[in-house]
Amino acid sequence: KVNTIRDVIYLMSRGPGGEAAKTFFKFQSIMSLSMDLILKAFPQVPWIFVYREPVQVMMSHLKGAGGGTRGGGTPNCAKAKSNPNPEVVEIFKRHRQNMKRATNEMFCAAHLSTLCESAVKNAKQSGGLGRLVNYEGLVESLKTDIIPSHFNVPVASKGAKRIDEVGGVYSKARKPGTEWVEDSKKKEEQA
């Protein structure tokens, strides 16, 4: 698996002429549970884990009618209730909760906990290569601290402008180019 990860990243990080390029990869949150493989493949590469207030994350997962997705169905974070990963099972055991009686909210909270616990564990073992970064103020932090200090890549005015542009677009929108709107307070109120 480690060699496959190296090969895929190698191929994806080639420039138009085939030359190596400095590359940034954003993995979905579920990859937190496989961080050990990625870190074995690239043990000297700095990385960050972006975290957000748990209530805001939960509201993103549970939005829609009946606490489900936009269509009112089962949220993605609860789709594995019938076949949970061992980390989620451990969370329920640790808190002496009956997983079979868990609501979607309880299951999603356990799922979120496993992702964060994995990131914290790997950051502690990273020798400073891994950093936990708060979502709040992320765009400014990328320009002034994370990219220049943690990734050791200078951020010129053109790069800072590009970060502002990308940071102003909602990355999960169904329609490309949808403007990002701060929603933390709204999610807190909905909870």
PDB file of C-alpha atoms in Angstrom:
ATOM      1  CA  LYS A   1       0.000   0.000   0.000  1.00  0.00           C
ATOM      2  CA  VAL A   2       2.812   2.409   0.865  1.00  0.00           C
ATOM      3  CA  ASN A   3       4.444   1.994  -2.557  1.00  0.00           C
ATOM      4  CA  THR A   4       1.096   2.519  -4.281  1.00  0.00           C
ATOM      5  CA  ILE A   5       0.574   5.758  -2.350  1.00  0.00           C
ATOM      6  CA  ARG A   6       4.059   6.948  -3.352  1.00  0.00           C
ATOM      7  CA  ASP A   7       3.428   6.083  -6.999  1.00  0.00           C
ATOM      8  CA  VAL A   8       0.058   7.844  -7.143  1.00  0.00           C
ATOM      9  CA  ILE A   9       1.366  10.991  -5.455  1.00  0.00           C
ATOM     10  CA  TYR A  10       4.429  10.951  -7.712  1.00  0.00           C
ATOM     11  CA  LEU A  11       2.279  10.774 -10.842  1.00  0.00           C
ATOM     12  CA  MET A  12      -0.167  13.417  -9.612  1.00  0.00           C
ATOM     13  CA  SER A  13       2.599  15.877  -8.732  1.00  0.00           C
ATOM     14  CA  ARG A  14       4.179  16.076 -12.192  1.00  0.00           C
ATOM     15  CA  GLY A  15       4.020  19.421 -13.971  1.00  0.00           C
ATOM     16  CA  PRO A  16       2.897  19.848 -17.608  1.00  0.00           C
ATOM     17  CA  GLY A  17       6.378  18.938 -18.877  1.00  0.00           C
ATOM     18  CA  GLY A  18       6.717  15.972 -16.527  1.00  0.00           C
ATOM     19  CA  GLU A  19       8.917  17.845 -14.042  1.00  0.00           C
ATOM     20  CA  ALA A  20       8.423  17.505 -10.315  1.00  0.00           C
ATOM     21  CA  ALA A  21       6.303  20.259  -8.804  1.00  0.00           C
ATOM     22  CA  LYS A  22       5.722  21.391  -5.237  1.00  0.00           C
ATOM     23  CA  THR A  23       2.362  19.887  -4.530  1.00  0.00           C
ATOM     24  CA  PHE A  24      -0.319  20.223  -1.889  1.00  0.00           C
ATOM     25  CA  PHE A  25      -2.808  17.394  -1.380  1.00  0.00           C
ATOM     26  CA  LYS A  26      -6.074  17.726   0.499  1.00  0.00           C
ATOM     27  CA  PHE A  27      -7.439  14.414   1.685  1.00  0.00           C
ATOM     28  CA  GLN A  28     -10.997  13.778   2.816  1.00  0.00           C
ATOM     29  CA  SER A  29     -11.390  13.562   6.578  1.00  0.00           C
ATOM     30  CA  ILE A  30     -11.873   9.771   6.521  1.00  0.00           C
ATOM     31  CA  MET A  31      -8.226   9.492   5.436  1.00  0.00           C
ATOM     32  CA  SER A  32      -7.286  10.496   8.982  1.00  0.00           C
ATOM     33  CA  LEU A  33      -7.747   6.841   9.864  1.00  0.00           C
ATOM     34  CA  SER A  34      -5.084   5.912   7.271  1.00  0.00           C
ATOM     35  CA  MET A  35      -2.591   8.635   8.122  1.00  0.00           C
ATOM     36  CA  ASP A  36      -0.049   6.066   9.247  1.00  0.00           C
ATOM     37  CA  LEU A  37       0.233   4.741   5.670  1.00  0.00           C
ATOM     38  CA  ILE A  38       0.621   8.219   4.182  1.00  0.00           C
ATOM     39  CA  LEU A  39       3.224   9.140   6.806  1.00  0.00           C
ATOM     40  CA  LYS A  40       5.163   5.915   6.116  1.00  0.00           C
ATOM     41  CA  ALA A  41       5.153   6.806   2.423  1.00  0.00           C
ATOM     42  CA  PHE A  42       6.328  10.375   3.105  1.00  0.00           C
ATOM     43  CA  PRO A  43       8.000  10.443   6.542  1.00  0.00           C
ATOM     44  CA  GLN A  44       9.784  13.797   6.002  1.00  0.00           C
ATOM     45  CA  VAL A  45       6.869  15.764   4.522  1.00  0.00           C
ATOM     46  CA  PRO A  46       5.153  18.373   6.712  1.00  0.00           C
ATOM     47  CA  TRP A  47       1.370  18.143   6.991  1.00  0.00           C
ATOM     48  CA  ILE A  48      -1.587  19.798   8.685  1.00  0.00           C
ATOM     49  CA  PHE A  49      -4.933  18.593   9.987  1.00  0.00           C
ATOM     50  CA  VAL A  50      -7.618  21.278   9.914  1.00  0.00           C
ATOM     51  CA  TYR A  51     -10.134  20.988  12.719  1.00  0.00           C
ATOM     52  CA  ARG A  52     -13.330  22.882  13.389  1.00  0.00           C
ATOM     53  CA  GLU A  53     -15.652  23.234  16.348  1.00  0.00           C
ATOM     54  CA  PRO A  54     -17.364  19.814  16.629  1.00  0.00           C
ATOM     55  CA  VAL A  55     -20.890  21.278  16.731  1.00  0.00           C
ATOM     56  CA  GLN A  56     -20.281  22.969  13.369  1.00  0.00           C
ATOM     57  CA  VAL A  57     -18.962  19.744  11.830  1.00  0.00           C
ATOM     58  CA  MET A  58     -21.893  17.763  13.199  1.00  0.00           C
ATOM     59  CA  MET A  59     -24.382  20.259  11.801  1.00  0.00           C
ATOM     60  CA  SER A  60     -22.754  19.948   8.374  1.00  0.00           C
ATOM     61  CA  HIS A  61     -23.208  16.184   8.514  1.00  0.00           C
ATOM     62  CA  LEU A  62     -26.710  16.206   9.936  1.00  0.00           C
ATOM     63  CA  LYS A  63     -28.226  19.046   7.899  1.00  0.00           C
ATOM     64  CA  GLY A  64     -31.524  18.554   6.145  1.00  0.00           C
ATOM     65  CA  ALA A  65     -34.900  17.169   7.058  1.00  0.00           C
ATOM     66  CA  GLY A  66     -34.935  14.640   9.850  1.00  0.00           C
ATOM     67  CA  GLY A  67     -31.293  15.199  10.739  1.00  0.00           C
ATOM     68  CA  GLY A  68     -30.138  13.551   7.541  1.00  0.00           C
ATOM     69  CA  THR A  69     -28.638  14.740   4.315  1.00  0.00           C
ATOM     70  CA  ARG A  70     -30.208  17.301   1.984  1.00  0.00           C
ATOM     71  CA  GLY A  71     -32.766  14.686   0.999  1.00  0.00           C
ATOM     72  CA  GLY A  72     -33.515  13.670   4.582  1.00  0.00           C
ATOM     73  CA  GLY A  73     -31.692  10.331   4.390  1.00  0.00           C
ATOM     74  CA  THR A  74     -28.911   8.870   6.478  1.00  0.00           C
ATOM     75  CA  PRO A  75     -25.936  11.208   6.902  1.00  0.00           C
ATOM     76  CA  ASN A  76     -22.669   9.952   5.392  1.00  0.00           C
ATOM     77  CA  CYS A  77     -21.093   9.736   8.839  1.00  0.00           C
ATOM     78  CA  ALA A  78     -23.783   7.232   9.954  1.00  0.00           C
ATOM     79  CA  LYS A  79     -23.869   4.997   6.880  1.00  0.00           C
ATOM     80  CA  ALA A  80     -21.446   2.535   8.471  1.00  0.00           C
ATOM     81  CA  LYS A  81     -23.650   1.852  11.524  1.00  0.00           C
ATOM     82  CA  SER A  82     -24.301  -1.721  10.386  1.00  0.00           C
ATOM     83  CA  ASN A  83     -20.587  -2.359   9.789  1.00  0.00           C
ATOM     84  CA  PRO A  84     -18.600   0.150  11.878  1.00  0.00           C
ATOM     85  CA  ASN A  85     -14.834   0.411  11.765  1.00  0.00           C
ATOM     86  CA  PRO A  86     -12.928  -0.840  14.848  1.00  0.00           C
ATOM     87  CA  GLU A  87     -12.104   2.716  15.967  1.00  0.00           C
ATOM     88  CA  VAL A  88     -15.794   3.621  16.249  1.00  0.00           C
ATOM     89  CA  VAL A  89     -16.523   0.372  18.113  1.00  0.00           C
ATOM     90  CA  GLU A  90     -13.739   1.288  20.568  1.00  0.00           C
ATOM     91  CA  ILE A  91     -15.254   4.741  21.191  1.00  0.00           C
ATOM     92  CA  PHE A  92     -18.591   3.166  22.149  1.00  0.00           C
ATOM     93  CA  LYS A  93     -16.860   0.636  24.415  1.00  0.00           C
ATOM     94  CA  ARG A  94     -14.756   3.325  26.065  1.00  0.00           C
ATOM     95  CA  HIS A  95     -17.864   5.352  26.884  1.00  0.00           C
ATOM     96  CA  ARG A  96     -19.924   2.272  27.805  1.00  0.00           C
ATOM     97  CA  GLN A  97     -22.570   3.035  25.213  1.00  0.00           C
ATOM     98  CA  ASN A  98     -24.675   0.515  23.310  1.00  0.00           C
ATOM     99  CA  MET A  99     -23.797   1.074  19.678  1.00  0.00           C
ATOM    100  CA  LYS A 100     -26.889  -0.792  18.464  1.00  0.00           C
ATOM    101  CA  ARG A 101     -29.093   1.845  20.112  1.00  0.00           C
ATOM    102  CA  ALA A 102     -27.033   4.787  18.905  1.00  0.00           C
ATOM    103  CA  THR A 103     -28.791   7.619  17.156  1.00  0.00           C
ATOM    104  CA  ASN A 104     -27.275   9.063  14.001  1.00  0.00           C
ATOM    105  CA  GLU A 105     -26.014  11.945  16.126  1.00  0.00           C
ATOM    106  CA  MET A 106     -24.252   9.593  18.553  1.00  0.00           C
ATOM    107  CA  PHE A 107     -22.732   7.510  15.777  1.00  0.00           C
ATOM    108  CA  CYS A 108     -21.533  10.599  13.891  1.00  0.00           C
ATOM    109  CA  ALA A 109     -20.018  12.016  17.079  1.00  0.00           C
ATOM    110  CA  ALA A 110     -18.081   8.769  17.581  1.00  0.00           C
ATOM    111  CA  HIS A 111     -16.987   8.843  13.930  1.00  0.00           C
ATOM    112  CA  LEU A 112     -15.769  12.437  14.269  1.00  0.00           C
ATOM    113  CA  SER A 113     -13.943  11.515  17.455  1.00  0.00           C
ATOM    114  CA  THR A 114     -12.021   8.726  15.695  1.00  0.00           C
ATOM    115  CA  LEU A 115     -10.864  11.105  12.958  1.00  0.00           C
ATOM    116  CA  CYS A 116      -9.631  13.691  15.435  1.00  0.00           C
ATOM    117  CA  GLU A 117      -8.006  11.154  17.741  1.00  0.00           C
ATOM    118  CA  SER A 118      -6.056   9.703  14.831  1.00  0.00           C
ATOM    119  CA  ALA A 119      -4.858  13.162  13.760  1.00  0.00           C
ATOM    120  CA  VAL A 120      -3.810  14.092  17.311  1.00  0.00           C
ATOM    121  CA  LYS A 121      -1.957  10.782  17.774  1.00  0.00           C
ATOM    122  CA  ASN A 122      -0.100  11.187  14.481  1.00  0.00           C
ATOM    123  CA  ALA A 123       0.719  14.847  15.155  1.00  0.00           C
ATOM    124  CA  LYS A 124       2.231  13.932  18.534  1.00  0.00           C
ATOM    125  CA  GLN A 125       4.401  11.274  16.855  1.00  0.00           C
ATOM    126  CA  SER A 126       5.420  13.480  13.908  1.00  0.00           C
ATOM    127  CA  GLY A 127       8.407  15.244  15.416  1.00  0.00           C
ATOM    128  CA  GLY A 128       6.895  18.607  14.512  1.00  0.00           C
ATOM    129  CA  LEU A 129       6.021  17.707  10.924  1.00  0.00           C
ATOM    130  CA  GLY A 130       2.314  17.473  11.724  1.00  0.00           C
ATOM    131  CA  ARG A 131       0.297  20.453  12.909  1.00  0.00           C
ATOM    132  CA  LEU A 132      -3.280  20.755  14.077  1.00  0.00           C
ATOM    133  CA  VAL A 133      -4.769  23.939  12.600  1.00  0.00           C
ATOM    134  CA  ASN A 134      -7.994  25.666  13.590  1.00  0.00           C
ATOM    135  CA  TYR A 135     -10.431  26.240  10.725  1.00  0.00           C
ATOM    136  CA  GLU A 136     -11.271  29.668  12.114  1.00  0.00           C
ATOM    137  CA  GLY A 137      -8.966  32.176  10.440  1.00  0.00           C
ATOM    138  CA  LEU A 138      -7.517  29.502   8.162  1.00  0.00           C
ATOM    139  CA  VAL A 139      -7.036  31.673   5.066  1.00  0.00           C
ATOM    140  CA  GLU A 140      -4.988  34.291   6.910  1.00  0.00           C
ATOM    141  CA  SER A 141      -3.058  31.617   8.791  1.00  0.00           C
ATOM    142  CA  LEU A 142      -2.148  29.883   5.524  1.00  0.00           C
ATOM    143  CA  LYS A 143      -0.656  33.100   4.134  1.00  0.00           C
ATOM    144  CA  THR A 144       1.191  34.304   7.225  1.00  0.00           C
ATOM    145  CA  ASP A 145       2.205  31.156   9.071  1.00  0.00           C
ATOM    146  CA  ILE A 146       1.405  27.702   7.736  1.00  0.00           C
ATOM    147  CA  ILE A 147       2.716  27.937   4.166  1.00  0.00           C
ATOM    148  CA  PRO A 148       5.783  30.128   4.847  1.00  0.00           C
ATOM    149  CA  SER A 149       6.754  28.707   8.256  1.00  0.00           C
ATOM    150  CA  HIS A 150       5.476  25.135   8.406  1.00  0.00           C
ATOM    151  CA  PHE A 151       5.811  24.192   4.725  1.00  0.00           C
ATOM    152  CA  ASN A 152       8.783  26.521   4.262  1.00  0.00           C
ATOM    153  CA  VAL A 153       7.418  27.943   1.007  1.00  0.00           C
ATOM    154  CA  PRO A 154       7.555  31.718   0.529  1.00  0.00           C
ATOM    155  CA  VAL A 155       4.197  33.383  -0.123  1.00  0.00           C
ATOM    156  CA  ALA A 156       4.580  36.307  -2.529  1.00  0.00           C
ATOM    157  CA  SER A 157       1.760  38.785  -3.137  1.00  0.00           C
ATOM    158  CA  LYS A 158       0.553  36.769  -6.176  1.00  0.00           C
ATOM    159  CA  GLY A 159       0.346  33.634  -4.019  1.00  0.00           C
ATOM    160  CA  ALA A 160      -1.428  35.481  -1.206  1.00  0.00           C
ATOM    161  CA  LYS A 161      -3.956  36.842  -3.696  1.00  0.00           C
ATOM    162  CA  ARG A 162      -4.583  33.315  -5.023  1.00  0.00           C
ATOM    163  CA  ILE A 163      -5.103  31.992  -1.483  1.00  0.00           C
ATOM    164  CA  ASP A 164      -7.667  34.761  -0.890  1.00  0.00           C
ATOM    165  CA  GLU A 165      -9.440  33.888  -4.160  1.00  0.00           C
ATOM    166  CA  VAL A 166      -9.590  30.168  -3.438  1.00  0.00           C
ATOM    167  CA  GLY A 167     -10.540  30.811   0.197  1.00  0.00           C
ATOM    168  CA  GLY A 168     -13.531  32.841  -0.979  1.00  0.00           C
ATOM    169  CA  VAL A 169     -15.079  29.948  -2.931  1.00  0.00           C
ATOM    170  CA  TYR A 170     -17.215  27.254  -1.315  1.00  0.00           C
ATOM    171  CA  SER A 171     -15.281  24.050  -2.056  1.00  0.00           C
ATOM    172  CA  LYS A 172     -18.222  21.674  -1.524  1.00  0.00           C
ATOM    173  CA  ALA A 173     -20.748  23.600  -3.609  1.00  0.00           C
ATOM    174  CA  ARG A 174     -22.534  21.718  -6.348  1.00  0.00           C
ATOM    175  CA  LYS A 175     -22.178  24.768  -8.616  1.00  0.00           C
ATOM    176  CA  PRO A 176     -18.531  25.747  -9.307  1.00  0.00           C
ATOM    177  CA  GLY A 177     -17.537  29.239  -8.218  1.00  0.00           C
ATOM    178  CA  THR A 178     -20.158  29.523  -5.464  1.00  0.00           C
ATOM    179  CA  GLU A 179     -19.060  32.203  -3.023  1.00  0.00           C
ATOM    180  CA  TRP A 180     -18.173  30.945   0.432  1.00  0.00           C
ATOM    181  CA  VAL A 181     -20.207  32.427   3.260  1.00  0.00           C
ATOM    182  CA  GLU A 182     -19.194  32.188   6.930  1.00  0.00           C
ATOM    183  CA  ASP A 183     -21.675  29.794   8.542  1.00  0.00           C
ATOM    184  CA  SER A 184     -20.234  28.957  11.966  1.00  0.00           C
ATOM    185  CA  LYS A 185     -22.693  31.079  13.944  1.00  0.00           C
ATOM    186  CA  LYS A 186     -25.670  29.732  11.946  1.00  0.00           C
ATOM    187  CA  LYS A 187     -24.617  26.129  12.647  1.00  0.00           C
ATOM    188  CA  GLU A 188     -24.190  26.860  16.359  1.00  0.00           C
ATOM    189  CA  GLU A 189     -27.701  28.370  16.466  1.00  0.00           C
ATOM    190  CA  GLN A 190     -29.209  25.407  14.611  1.00  0.00           C
ATOM    191  CA  ALA A 191     -27.708  22.981  17.084  1.00  0.00           C
TER     192      ALA A 191
END
